[in-house]
Coordinates of C-alpha atoms and ligand atoms in Angstrom, one line a residue:
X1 CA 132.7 76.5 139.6
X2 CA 130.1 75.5 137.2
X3 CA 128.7 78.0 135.1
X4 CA 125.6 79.9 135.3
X5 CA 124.2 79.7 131.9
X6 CA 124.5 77.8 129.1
X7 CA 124.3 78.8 125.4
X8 CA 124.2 76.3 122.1
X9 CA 123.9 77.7 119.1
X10 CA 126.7 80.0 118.3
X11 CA 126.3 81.9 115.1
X12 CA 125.9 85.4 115.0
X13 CA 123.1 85.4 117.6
X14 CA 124.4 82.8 120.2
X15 CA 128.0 83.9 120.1
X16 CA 126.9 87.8 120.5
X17 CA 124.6 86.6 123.1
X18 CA 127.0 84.6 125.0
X19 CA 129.7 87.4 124.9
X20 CA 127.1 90.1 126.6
X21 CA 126.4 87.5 129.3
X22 CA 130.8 87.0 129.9
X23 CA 130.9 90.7 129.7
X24 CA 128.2 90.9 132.5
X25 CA 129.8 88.7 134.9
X26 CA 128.4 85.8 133.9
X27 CA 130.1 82.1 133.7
X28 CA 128.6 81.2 130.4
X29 CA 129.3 77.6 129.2
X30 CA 129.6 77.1 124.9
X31 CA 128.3 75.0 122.7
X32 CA 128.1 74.7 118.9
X33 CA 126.7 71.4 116.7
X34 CA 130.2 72.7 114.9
X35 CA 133.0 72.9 117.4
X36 CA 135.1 74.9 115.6
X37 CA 132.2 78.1 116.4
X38 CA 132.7 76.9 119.8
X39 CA 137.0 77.3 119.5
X40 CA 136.9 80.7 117.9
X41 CA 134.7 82.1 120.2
X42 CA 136.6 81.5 123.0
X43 CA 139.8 82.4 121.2
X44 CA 138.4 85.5 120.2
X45 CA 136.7 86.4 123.0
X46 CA 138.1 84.6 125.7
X47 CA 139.2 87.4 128.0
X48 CA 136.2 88.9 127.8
X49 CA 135.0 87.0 131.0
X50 CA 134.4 83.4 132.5
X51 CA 133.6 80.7 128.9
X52 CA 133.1 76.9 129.3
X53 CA 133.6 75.6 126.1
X54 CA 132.3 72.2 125.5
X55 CA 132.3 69.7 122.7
X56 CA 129.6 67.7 123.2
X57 CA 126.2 68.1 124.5
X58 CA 126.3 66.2 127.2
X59 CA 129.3 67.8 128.9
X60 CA 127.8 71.2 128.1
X61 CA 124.7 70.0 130.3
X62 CA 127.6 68.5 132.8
X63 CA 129.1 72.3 132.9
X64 CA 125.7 73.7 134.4
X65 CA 124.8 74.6 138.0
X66 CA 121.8 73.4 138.9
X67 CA 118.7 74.2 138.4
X68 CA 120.7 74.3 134.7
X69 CA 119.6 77.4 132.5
X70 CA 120.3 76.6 128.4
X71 CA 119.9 79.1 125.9
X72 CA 119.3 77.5 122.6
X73 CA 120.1 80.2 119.2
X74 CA 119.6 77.6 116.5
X75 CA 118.0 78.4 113.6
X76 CA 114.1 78.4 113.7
X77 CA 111.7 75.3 112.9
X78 CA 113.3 71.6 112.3
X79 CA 117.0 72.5 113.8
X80 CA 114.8 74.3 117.1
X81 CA 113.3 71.2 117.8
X82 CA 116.5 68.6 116.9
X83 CA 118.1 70.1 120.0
X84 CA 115.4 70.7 122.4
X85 CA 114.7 67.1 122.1
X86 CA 118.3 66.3 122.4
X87 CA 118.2 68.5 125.4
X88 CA 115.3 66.7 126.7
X89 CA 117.2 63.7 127.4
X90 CA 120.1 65.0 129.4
X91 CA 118.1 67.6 131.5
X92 CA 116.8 66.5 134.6
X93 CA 113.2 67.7 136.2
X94 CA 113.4 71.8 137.3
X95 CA 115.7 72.6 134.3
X96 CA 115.5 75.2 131.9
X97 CA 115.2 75.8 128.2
X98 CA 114.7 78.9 126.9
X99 CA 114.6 79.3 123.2
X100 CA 115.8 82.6 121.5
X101 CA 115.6 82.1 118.1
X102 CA 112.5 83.7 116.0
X103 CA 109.9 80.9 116.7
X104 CA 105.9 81.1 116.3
X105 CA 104.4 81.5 119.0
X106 CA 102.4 78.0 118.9
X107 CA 105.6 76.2 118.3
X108 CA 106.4 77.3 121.4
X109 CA 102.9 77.0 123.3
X110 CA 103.8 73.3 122.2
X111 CA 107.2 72.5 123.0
X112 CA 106.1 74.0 126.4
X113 CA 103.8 71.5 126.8
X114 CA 106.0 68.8 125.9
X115 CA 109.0 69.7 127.7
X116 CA 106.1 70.4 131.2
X117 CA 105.4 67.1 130.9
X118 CA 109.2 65.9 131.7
X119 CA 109.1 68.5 134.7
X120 CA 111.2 70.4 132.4
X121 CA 110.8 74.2 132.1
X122 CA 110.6 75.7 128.5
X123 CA 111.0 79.6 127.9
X124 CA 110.2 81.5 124.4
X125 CA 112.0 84.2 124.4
X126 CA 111.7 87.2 121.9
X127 CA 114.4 89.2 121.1
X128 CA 115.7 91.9 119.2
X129 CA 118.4 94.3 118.5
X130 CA 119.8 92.2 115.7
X131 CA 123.5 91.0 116.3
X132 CA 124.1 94.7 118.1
X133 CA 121.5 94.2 120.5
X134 CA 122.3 90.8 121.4
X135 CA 126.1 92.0 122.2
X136 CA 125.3 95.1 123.5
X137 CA 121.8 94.9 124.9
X138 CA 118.8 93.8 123.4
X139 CA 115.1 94.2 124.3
X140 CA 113.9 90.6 126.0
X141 CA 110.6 89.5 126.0
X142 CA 110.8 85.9 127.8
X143 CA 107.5 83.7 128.1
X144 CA 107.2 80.6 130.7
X145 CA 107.1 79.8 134.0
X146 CA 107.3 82.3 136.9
X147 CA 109.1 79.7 138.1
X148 CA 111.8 80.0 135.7
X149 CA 112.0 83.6 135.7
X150 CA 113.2 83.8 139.0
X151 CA 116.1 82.3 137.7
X152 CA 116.5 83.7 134.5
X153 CA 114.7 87.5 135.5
X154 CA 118.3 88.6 137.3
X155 CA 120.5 87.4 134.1
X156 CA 118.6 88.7 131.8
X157 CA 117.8 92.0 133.4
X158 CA 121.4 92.4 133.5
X159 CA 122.2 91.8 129.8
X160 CA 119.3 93.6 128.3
X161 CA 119.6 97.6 127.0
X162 CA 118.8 99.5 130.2
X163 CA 116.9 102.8 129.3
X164 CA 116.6 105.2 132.4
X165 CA 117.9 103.0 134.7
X166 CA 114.8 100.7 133.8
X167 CA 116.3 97.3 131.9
X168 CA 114.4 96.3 128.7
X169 CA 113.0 92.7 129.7
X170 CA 110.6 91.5 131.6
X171 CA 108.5 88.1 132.4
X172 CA 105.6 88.8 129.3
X173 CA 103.2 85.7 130.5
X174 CA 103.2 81.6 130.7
X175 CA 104.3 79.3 127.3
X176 CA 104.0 81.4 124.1
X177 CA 103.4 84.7 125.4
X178 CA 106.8 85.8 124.6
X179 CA 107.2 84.8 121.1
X180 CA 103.8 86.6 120.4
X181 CA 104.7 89.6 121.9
X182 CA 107.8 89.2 119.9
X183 CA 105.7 88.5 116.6
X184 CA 103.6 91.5 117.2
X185 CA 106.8 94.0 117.8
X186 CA 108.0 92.5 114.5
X187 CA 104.3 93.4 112.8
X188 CA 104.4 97.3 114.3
X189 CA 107.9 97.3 113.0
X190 CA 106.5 96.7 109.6
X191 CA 103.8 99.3 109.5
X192 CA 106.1 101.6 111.0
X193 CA 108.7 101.3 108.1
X194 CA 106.2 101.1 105.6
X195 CA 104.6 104.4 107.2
X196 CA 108.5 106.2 106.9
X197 CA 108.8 105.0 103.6
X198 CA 105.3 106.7 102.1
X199 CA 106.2 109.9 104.3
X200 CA 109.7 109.8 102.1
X201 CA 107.7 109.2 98.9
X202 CA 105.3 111.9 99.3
X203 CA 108.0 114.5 100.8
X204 CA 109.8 113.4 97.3
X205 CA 106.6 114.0 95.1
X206 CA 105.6 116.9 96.7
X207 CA 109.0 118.7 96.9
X208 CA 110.9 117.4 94.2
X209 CA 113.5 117.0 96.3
X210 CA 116.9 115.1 96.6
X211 CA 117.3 112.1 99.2
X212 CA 120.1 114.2 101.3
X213 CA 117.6 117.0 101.4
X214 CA 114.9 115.1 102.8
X215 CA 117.5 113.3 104.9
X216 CA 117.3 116.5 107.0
X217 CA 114.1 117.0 107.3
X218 CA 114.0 113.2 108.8
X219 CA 116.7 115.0 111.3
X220 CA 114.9 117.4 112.1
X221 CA 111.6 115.0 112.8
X222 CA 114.2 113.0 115.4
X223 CA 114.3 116.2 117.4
X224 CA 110.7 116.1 118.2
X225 CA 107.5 113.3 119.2
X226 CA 109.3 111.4 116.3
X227 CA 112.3 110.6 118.0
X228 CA 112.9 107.0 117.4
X229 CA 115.7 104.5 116.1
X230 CA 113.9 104.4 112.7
X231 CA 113.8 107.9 111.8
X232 CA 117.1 108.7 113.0
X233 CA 118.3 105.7 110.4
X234 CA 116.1 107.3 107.6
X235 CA 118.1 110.2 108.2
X236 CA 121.5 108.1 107.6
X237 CA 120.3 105.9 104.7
X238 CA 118.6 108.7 102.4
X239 CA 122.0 111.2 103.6
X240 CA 124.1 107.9 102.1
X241 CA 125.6 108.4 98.8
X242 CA 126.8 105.3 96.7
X243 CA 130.3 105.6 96.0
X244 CA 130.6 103.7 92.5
X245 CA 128.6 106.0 91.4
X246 CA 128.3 109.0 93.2
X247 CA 124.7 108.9 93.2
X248 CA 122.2 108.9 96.5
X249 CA 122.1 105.2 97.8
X250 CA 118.3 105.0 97.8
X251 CA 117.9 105.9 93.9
X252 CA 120.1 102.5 93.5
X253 CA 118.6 100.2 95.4
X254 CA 115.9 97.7 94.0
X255 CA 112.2 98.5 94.8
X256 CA 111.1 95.4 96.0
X257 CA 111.1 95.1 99.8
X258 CA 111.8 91.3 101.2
X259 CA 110.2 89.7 104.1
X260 CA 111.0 86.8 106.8
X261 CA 107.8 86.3 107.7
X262 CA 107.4 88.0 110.9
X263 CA 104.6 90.2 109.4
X264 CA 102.6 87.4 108.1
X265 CA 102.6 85.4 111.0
X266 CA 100.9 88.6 112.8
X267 CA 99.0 89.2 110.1
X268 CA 97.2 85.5 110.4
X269 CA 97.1 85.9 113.8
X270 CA 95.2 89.0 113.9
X271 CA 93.1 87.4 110.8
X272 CA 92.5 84.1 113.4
X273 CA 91.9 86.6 117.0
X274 CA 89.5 89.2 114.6
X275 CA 91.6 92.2 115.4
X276 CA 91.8 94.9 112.1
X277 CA 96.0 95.2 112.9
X278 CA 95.3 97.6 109.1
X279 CA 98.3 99.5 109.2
X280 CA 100.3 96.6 109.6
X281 CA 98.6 94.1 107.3
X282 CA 99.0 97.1 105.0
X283 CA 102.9 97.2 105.5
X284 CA 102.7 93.2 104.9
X285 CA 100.8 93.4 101.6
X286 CA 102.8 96.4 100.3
X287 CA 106.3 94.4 100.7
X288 CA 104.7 91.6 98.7
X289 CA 103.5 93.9 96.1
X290 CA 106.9 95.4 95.8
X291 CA 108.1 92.5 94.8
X292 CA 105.5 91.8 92.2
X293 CA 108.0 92.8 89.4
X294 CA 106.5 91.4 86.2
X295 CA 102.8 92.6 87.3
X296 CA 104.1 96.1 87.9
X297 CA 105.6 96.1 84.7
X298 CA 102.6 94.7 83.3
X299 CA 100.2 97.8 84.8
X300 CA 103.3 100.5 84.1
X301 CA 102.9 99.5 80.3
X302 CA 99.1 99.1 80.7
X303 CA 98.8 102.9 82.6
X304 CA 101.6 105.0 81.6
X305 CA 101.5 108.5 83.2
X306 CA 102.9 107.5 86.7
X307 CA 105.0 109.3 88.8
X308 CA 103.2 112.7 89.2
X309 CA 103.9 115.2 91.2
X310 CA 102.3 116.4 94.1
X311 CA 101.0 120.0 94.1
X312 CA 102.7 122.1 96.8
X313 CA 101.4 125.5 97.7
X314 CA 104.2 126.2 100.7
X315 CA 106.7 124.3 101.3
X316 CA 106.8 123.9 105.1
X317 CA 103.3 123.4 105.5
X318 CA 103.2 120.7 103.5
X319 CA 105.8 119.2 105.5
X320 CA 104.6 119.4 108.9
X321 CA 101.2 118.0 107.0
X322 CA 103.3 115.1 106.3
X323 CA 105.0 115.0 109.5
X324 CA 101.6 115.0 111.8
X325 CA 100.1 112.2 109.0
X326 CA 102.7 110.5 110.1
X327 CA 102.4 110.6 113.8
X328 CA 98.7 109.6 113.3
X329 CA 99.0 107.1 111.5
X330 CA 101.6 105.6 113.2
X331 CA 99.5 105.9 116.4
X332 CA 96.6 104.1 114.5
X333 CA 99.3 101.3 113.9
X334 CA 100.7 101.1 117.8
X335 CA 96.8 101.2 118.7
X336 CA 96.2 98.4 116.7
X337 CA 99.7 96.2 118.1
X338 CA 98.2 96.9 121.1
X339 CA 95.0 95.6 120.7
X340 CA 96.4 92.6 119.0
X341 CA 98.3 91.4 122.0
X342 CA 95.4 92.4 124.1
X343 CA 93.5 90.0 122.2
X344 CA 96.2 87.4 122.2
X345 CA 96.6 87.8 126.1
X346 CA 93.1 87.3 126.4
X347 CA 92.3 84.0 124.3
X348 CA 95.7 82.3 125.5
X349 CA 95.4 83.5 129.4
X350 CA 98.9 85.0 129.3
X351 CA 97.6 88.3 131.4
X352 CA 100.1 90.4 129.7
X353 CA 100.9 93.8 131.2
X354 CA 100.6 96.4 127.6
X355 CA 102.4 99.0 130.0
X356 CA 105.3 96.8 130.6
X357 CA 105.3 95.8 127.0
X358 CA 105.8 99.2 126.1
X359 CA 108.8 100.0 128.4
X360 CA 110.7 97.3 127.4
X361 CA 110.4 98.3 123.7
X362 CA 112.1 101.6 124.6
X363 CA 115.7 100.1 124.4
X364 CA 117.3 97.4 122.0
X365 CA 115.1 97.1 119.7
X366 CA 114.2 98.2 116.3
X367 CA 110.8 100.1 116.7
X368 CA 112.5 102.1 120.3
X369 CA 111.1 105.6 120.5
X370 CA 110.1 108.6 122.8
X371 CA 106.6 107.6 122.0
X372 CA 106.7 104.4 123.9
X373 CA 106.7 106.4 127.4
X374 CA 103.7 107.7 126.4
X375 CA 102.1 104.3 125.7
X376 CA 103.1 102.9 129.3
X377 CA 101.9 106.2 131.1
X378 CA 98.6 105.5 128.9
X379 CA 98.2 102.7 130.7
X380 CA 99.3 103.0 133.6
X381 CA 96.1 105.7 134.0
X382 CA 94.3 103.5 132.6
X383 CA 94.8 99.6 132.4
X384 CA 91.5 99.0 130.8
X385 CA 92.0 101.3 128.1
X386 CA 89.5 100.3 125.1
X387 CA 92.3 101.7 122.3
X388 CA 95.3 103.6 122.8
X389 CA 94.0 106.1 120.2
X390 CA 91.8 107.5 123.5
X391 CA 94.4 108.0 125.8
X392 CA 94.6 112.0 126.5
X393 CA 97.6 112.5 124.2
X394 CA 97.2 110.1 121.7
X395 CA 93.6 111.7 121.3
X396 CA 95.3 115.3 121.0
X397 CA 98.1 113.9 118.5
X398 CA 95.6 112.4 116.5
X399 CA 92.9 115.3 116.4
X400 CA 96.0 117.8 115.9
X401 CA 96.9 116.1 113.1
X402 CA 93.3 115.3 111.4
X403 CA 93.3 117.9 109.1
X404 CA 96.5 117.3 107.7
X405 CA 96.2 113.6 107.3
X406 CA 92.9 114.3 105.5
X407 CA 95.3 116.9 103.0
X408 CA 98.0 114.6 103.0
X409 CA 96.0 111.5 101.7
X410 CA 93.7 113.6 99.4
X411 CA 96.7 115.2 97.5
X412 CA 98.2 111.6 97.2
X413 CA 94.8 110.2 96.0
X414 CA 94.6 113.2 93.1
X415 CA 98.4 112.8 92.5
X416 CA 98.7 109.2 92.2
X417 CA 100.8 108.7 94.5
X418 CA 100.3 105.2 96.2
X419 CA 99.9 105.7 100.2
X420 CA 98.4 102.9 101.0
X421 CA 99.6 102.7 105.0
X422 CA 98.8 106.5 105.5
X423 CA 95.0 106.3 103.8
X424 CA 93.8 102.7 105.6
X425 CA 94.7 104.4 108.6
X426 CA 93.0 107.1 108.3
X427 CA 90.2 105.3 107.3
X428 CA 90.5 102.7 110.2
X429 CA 90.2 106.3 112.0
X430 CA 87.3 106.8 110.4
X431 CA 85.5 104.3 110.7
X432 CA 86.1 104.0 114.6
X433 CA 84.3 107.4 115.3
X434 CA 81.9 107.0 112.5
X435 CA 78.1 107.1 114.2
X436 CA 77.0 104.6 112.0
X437 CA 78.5 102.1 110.0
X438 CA 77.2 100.7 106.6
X439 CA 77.8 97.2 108.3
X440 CA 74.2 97.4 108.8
X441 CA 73.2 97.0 105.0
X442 CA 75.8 93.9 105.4
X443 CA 73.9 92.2 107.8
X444 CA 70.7 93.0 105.8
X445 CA 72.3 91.8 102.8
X446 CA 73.8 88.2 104.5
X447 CA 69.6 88.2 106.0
X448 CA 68.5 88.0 102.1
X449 CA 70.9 85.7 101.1
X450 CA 71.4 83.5 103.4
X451 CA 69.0 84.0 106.0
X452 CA 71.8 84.7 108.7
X453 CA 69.9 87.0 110.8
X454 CA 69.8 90.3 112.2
X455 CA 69.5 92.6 115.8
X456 CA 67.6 95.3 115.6
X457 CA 68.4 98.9 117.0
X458 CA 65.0 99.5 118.4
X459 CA 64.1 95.8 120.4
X460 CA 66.2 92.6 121.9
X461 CA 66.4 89.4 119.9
X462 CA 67.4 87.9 116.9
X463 CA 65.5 88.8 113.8
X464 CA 65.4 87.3 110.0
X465 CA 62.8 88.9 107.6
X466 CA 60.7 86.1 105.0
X467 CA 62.7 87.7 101.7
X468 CA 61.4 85.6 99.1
X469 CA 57.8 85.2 100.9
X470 CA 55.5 87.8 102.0
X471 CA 58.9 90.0 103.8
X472 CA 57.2 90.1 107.2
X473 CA 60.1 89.5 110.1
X474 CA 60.0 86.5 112.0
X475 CA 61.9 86.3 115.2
X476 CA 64.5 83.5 114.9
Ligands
NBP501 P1 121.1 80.9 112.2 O1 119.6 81.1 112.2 O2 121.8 81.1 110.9 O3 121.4 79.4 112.7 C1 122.8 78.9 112.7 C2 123.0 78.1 113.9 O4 122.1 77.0 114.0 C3 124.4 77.5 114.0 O5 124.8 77.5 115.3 C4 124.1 76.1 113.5 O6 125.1 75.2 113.9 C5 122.8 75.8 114.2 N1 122.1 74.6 113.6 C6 121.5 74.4 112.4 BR1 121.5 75.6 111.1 N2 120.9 73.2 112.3 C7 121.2 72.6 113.5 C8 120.9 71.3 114.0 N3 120.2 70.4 113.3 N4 121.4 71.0 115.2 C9 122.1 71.8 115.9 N5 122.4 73.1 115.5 C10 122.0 73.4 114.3 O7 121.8 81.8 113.3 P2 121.5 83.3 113.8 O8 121.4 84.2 112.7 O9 122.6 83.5 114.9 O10 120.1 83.2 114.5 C11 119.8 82.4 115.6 C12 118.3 82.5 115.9 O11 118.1 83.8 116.3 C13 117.4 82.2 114.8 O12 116.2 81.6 115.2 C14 117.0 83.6 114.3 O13 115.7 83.7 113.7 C15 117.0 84.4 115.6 N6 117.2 85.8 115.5 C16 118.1 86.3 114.7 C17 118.2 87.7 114.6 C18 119.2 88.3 113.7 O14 119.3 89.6 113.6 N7 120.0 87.5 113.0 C19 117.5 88.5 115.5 C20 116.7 88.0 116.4 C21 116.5 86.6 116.4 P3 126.4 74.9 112.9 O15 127.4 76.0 113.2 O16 126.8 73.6 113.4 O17 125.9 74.9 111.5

């Protein structure tokens, strides 16, 4: 029999991938540009379930059932397209290619449109769960055709983690919808390390604590609303002690955070769709300046007297001040993930479900949590919710936790100690309730300048007062 799927591609990703798909039942035909991936797959792995390993392309299109189904894990950019092109000449109308590598999502809004127009079907898919997830379940996020996910929906459902009986994938929207979604998981991922990592700082300013000490207070955090993949691996990483040295892992680490470009790319997105994603364009900006080594050295020289320590009056106040900052302001970053793919659903047409987003998130992937329940049951009361920071108990997390985040960042702020996550969202916050915004002394200011006009509170129209002249208004 011919087989059901097809991967190419088979480095880490691909050959994980293809292994969960033997593993489920699936006859999965192999294909590497190297063939000797292709061999040791298959010797490996062979009796894990049904492999068709092929040597060349076109027998591994020959190996397909029809309507054929072809995975492609290449790396991202130039190799992405070698092979979809190559693709494109052996497929035959009602085929599919679906692309799970880390592309942008107009990459793929255009290789869609090239591959429609040779009746081919092309699906972005997003996912993640690193090499684990792809083995043993990762969360799927595949764009495309309705068409095609009738085809691919079953497979996939099957392969993906599966969190109370509900699996982690679902059909996101048409062309690039998946990869954006993708993107903006990737972007909330950012913010909500970045968020974990101030929490750690402050505990450590404020406590004068050791790493494996704070470890359990992380521990104890994943028993509650925190509960979530990253805080349970905070816990592992600060308990970790280095063993050349004997020494707590994180004090010998370098402090300068890298980056694949995952937060950028939502970052310019949100820039292009005028969405203020803060806490995550915070997260993007505080990785770069990480890594900013001969500037820091520069202002350390420049401004000795870093490194203070927070003043503590009781000790487990201070942490569950901490701890609801925390939840707030990782609210305020969810809130603003989901407004970004709101936005993106909006300007590209994609109609993408948020509640579904947010169940499929809750397995496989990096940023899983208990939280994400609560996002889907947001909307599901609610589909037109204006900001997730209004939903019943978003609203009581955050107003639970106001007091503490306004502590939290004001000891930072007299302290010294850099928070910059924590205080934008707060101040995002802010700024959302505020009954009046000082934008108004922009738009009087861009009026003097540069005569670009004005509405006024009290009337209808569109208003630009004579500056240099007489300063009468004249309707424009
Ligand atoms: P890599 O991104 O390292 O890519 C290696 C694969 O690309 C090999 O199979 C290689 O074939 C093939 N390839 C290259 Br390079 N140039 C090619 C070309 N011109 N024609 C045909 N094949 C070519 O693999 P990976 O780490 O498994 O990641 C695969 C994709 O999955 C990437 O897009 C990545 O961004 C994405 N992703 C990765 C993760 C992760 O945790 N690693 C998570 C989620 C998504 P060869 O063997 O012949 O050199």
């Amino acid at each position: 029999a011919k087989a059901q799927i097809g991967v190419t591609g088979l480095a880490v990703m691909g050959r994980n991938l293809a292994r969960n798909l033997a593993r489920n039942g699936f006859r999965v035909a192999v294909h590497n540009r190297t063939p000797e991936r292709t061999r040791s797959l298959v010797a490996e792995h062979g009796d894990e379930g049904t492999f068709v390993a092929t040597e060349s392309m076109a027998d591994f299109v020959a190996a397909l059932e029809r309507p054929r189904a072809v995975i492609v894990m290449v790396k991202a950019g130039g190799p992405t397209d070698a092979v979809i092109d190559e693709l494109a000449t052996l497929l035959e109308p009602g085929d599919i290619v679906v692309d799970c590598g880390n592309a942008h999502f107009a990459d793929t809004q255009r290789r869609e449109a090239a591959l429609r127009r040779h009746g081919l079907h092309f699906v972005g898919t997003g996912v993640s769960g690193g090499e684990e997830g792809a083995l043993h379940g990762p969360s799927i996020m595949p764009g495309g055709s309705e068409e095609s996910y009738q085809k691919l929906g079953p497979i996939f459902e099957k392969i993906a983690a599966q969190v109370d009986g509900v699996p982690c994938c679902r059909h996101i929207g048409p062309d690039g919808a998946g990869h954006f979604v993708k993107m903006v998981h990737n972007g909330i991922e950012y913010a909500d390390m970045q968020l974990i990592a101030e929490a750690y700082d402050l505990l450590r300013a404020g406590l004068g604590a050791e790493p494996a000490e704070l470890a359990e207070i992380f521990r104890e955090w994943n028993r509650g609303e925190l509960e979530s993949f990253l805080i349970e691996i905070t816990g592992d990483v600060l308990a970790h002690t280095d063993a050349s040295t004997g020494r707590p892992f994180v004090d010998l680490v370098r402090d300068q955070a890298e980056q694949k470009g995952t937060g950028r790319w939502t970052v310019q997105s949100a820039l292009d769709l005028g969405i203020p994603i803060t806490g995550i364009a915070e997260a993007t900006f505080a990785r770069s300046l990480s890594g900013h080594a001969d500037q820091r050295e520069a202002a350390r020289r420049a401004f000795p007297g870093g490194g203070a320590k927070l003043k503590v009056d009781d000790r487990d106040t201070f942490v569950e001040d901490v701890r609801r900052a925390l939840l707030a302001s990782k609210i305020v970053a969810y809130a603003q993930g989901f407004d970004h793919i709101s936005a993106g659903s909006r300007e590209y047409d994609w109609n993408i479900d948020l509640g579904g987003t947010a169940t499929i998130w809750r397995g496989g992937c990096i940023i899983r949590a208990r939280f994400l329940d609560r996002i889907r049951e947001a909307y599901d009361e609610q589909p037109d919710l204006s900001t997730l920071l209004v939903a019943p108990y978003f609203a009581e997390a955050v107003s639970a936790g106001v007091p503490s985040w306004r502590r939290v960042v004001a000891e930072a702020a007299r302290a010294g100690v850099p928070a910059p996550a924590f205080s934008s969202s707060l101040a995002y916050f802010d700024a959302l309730r505020a009954e009046r915004l000082p934008a108004a002394l922009i738009q009087g200011l861009r009026d003097n300048f540069g005569a670009h006009t004005y509405h006024r509170v009290d009337r209808p129209g569109t208003f630009h007062t004579l500056w240099a002249g007489d300063r009468s208004e004249v309707e424009a």
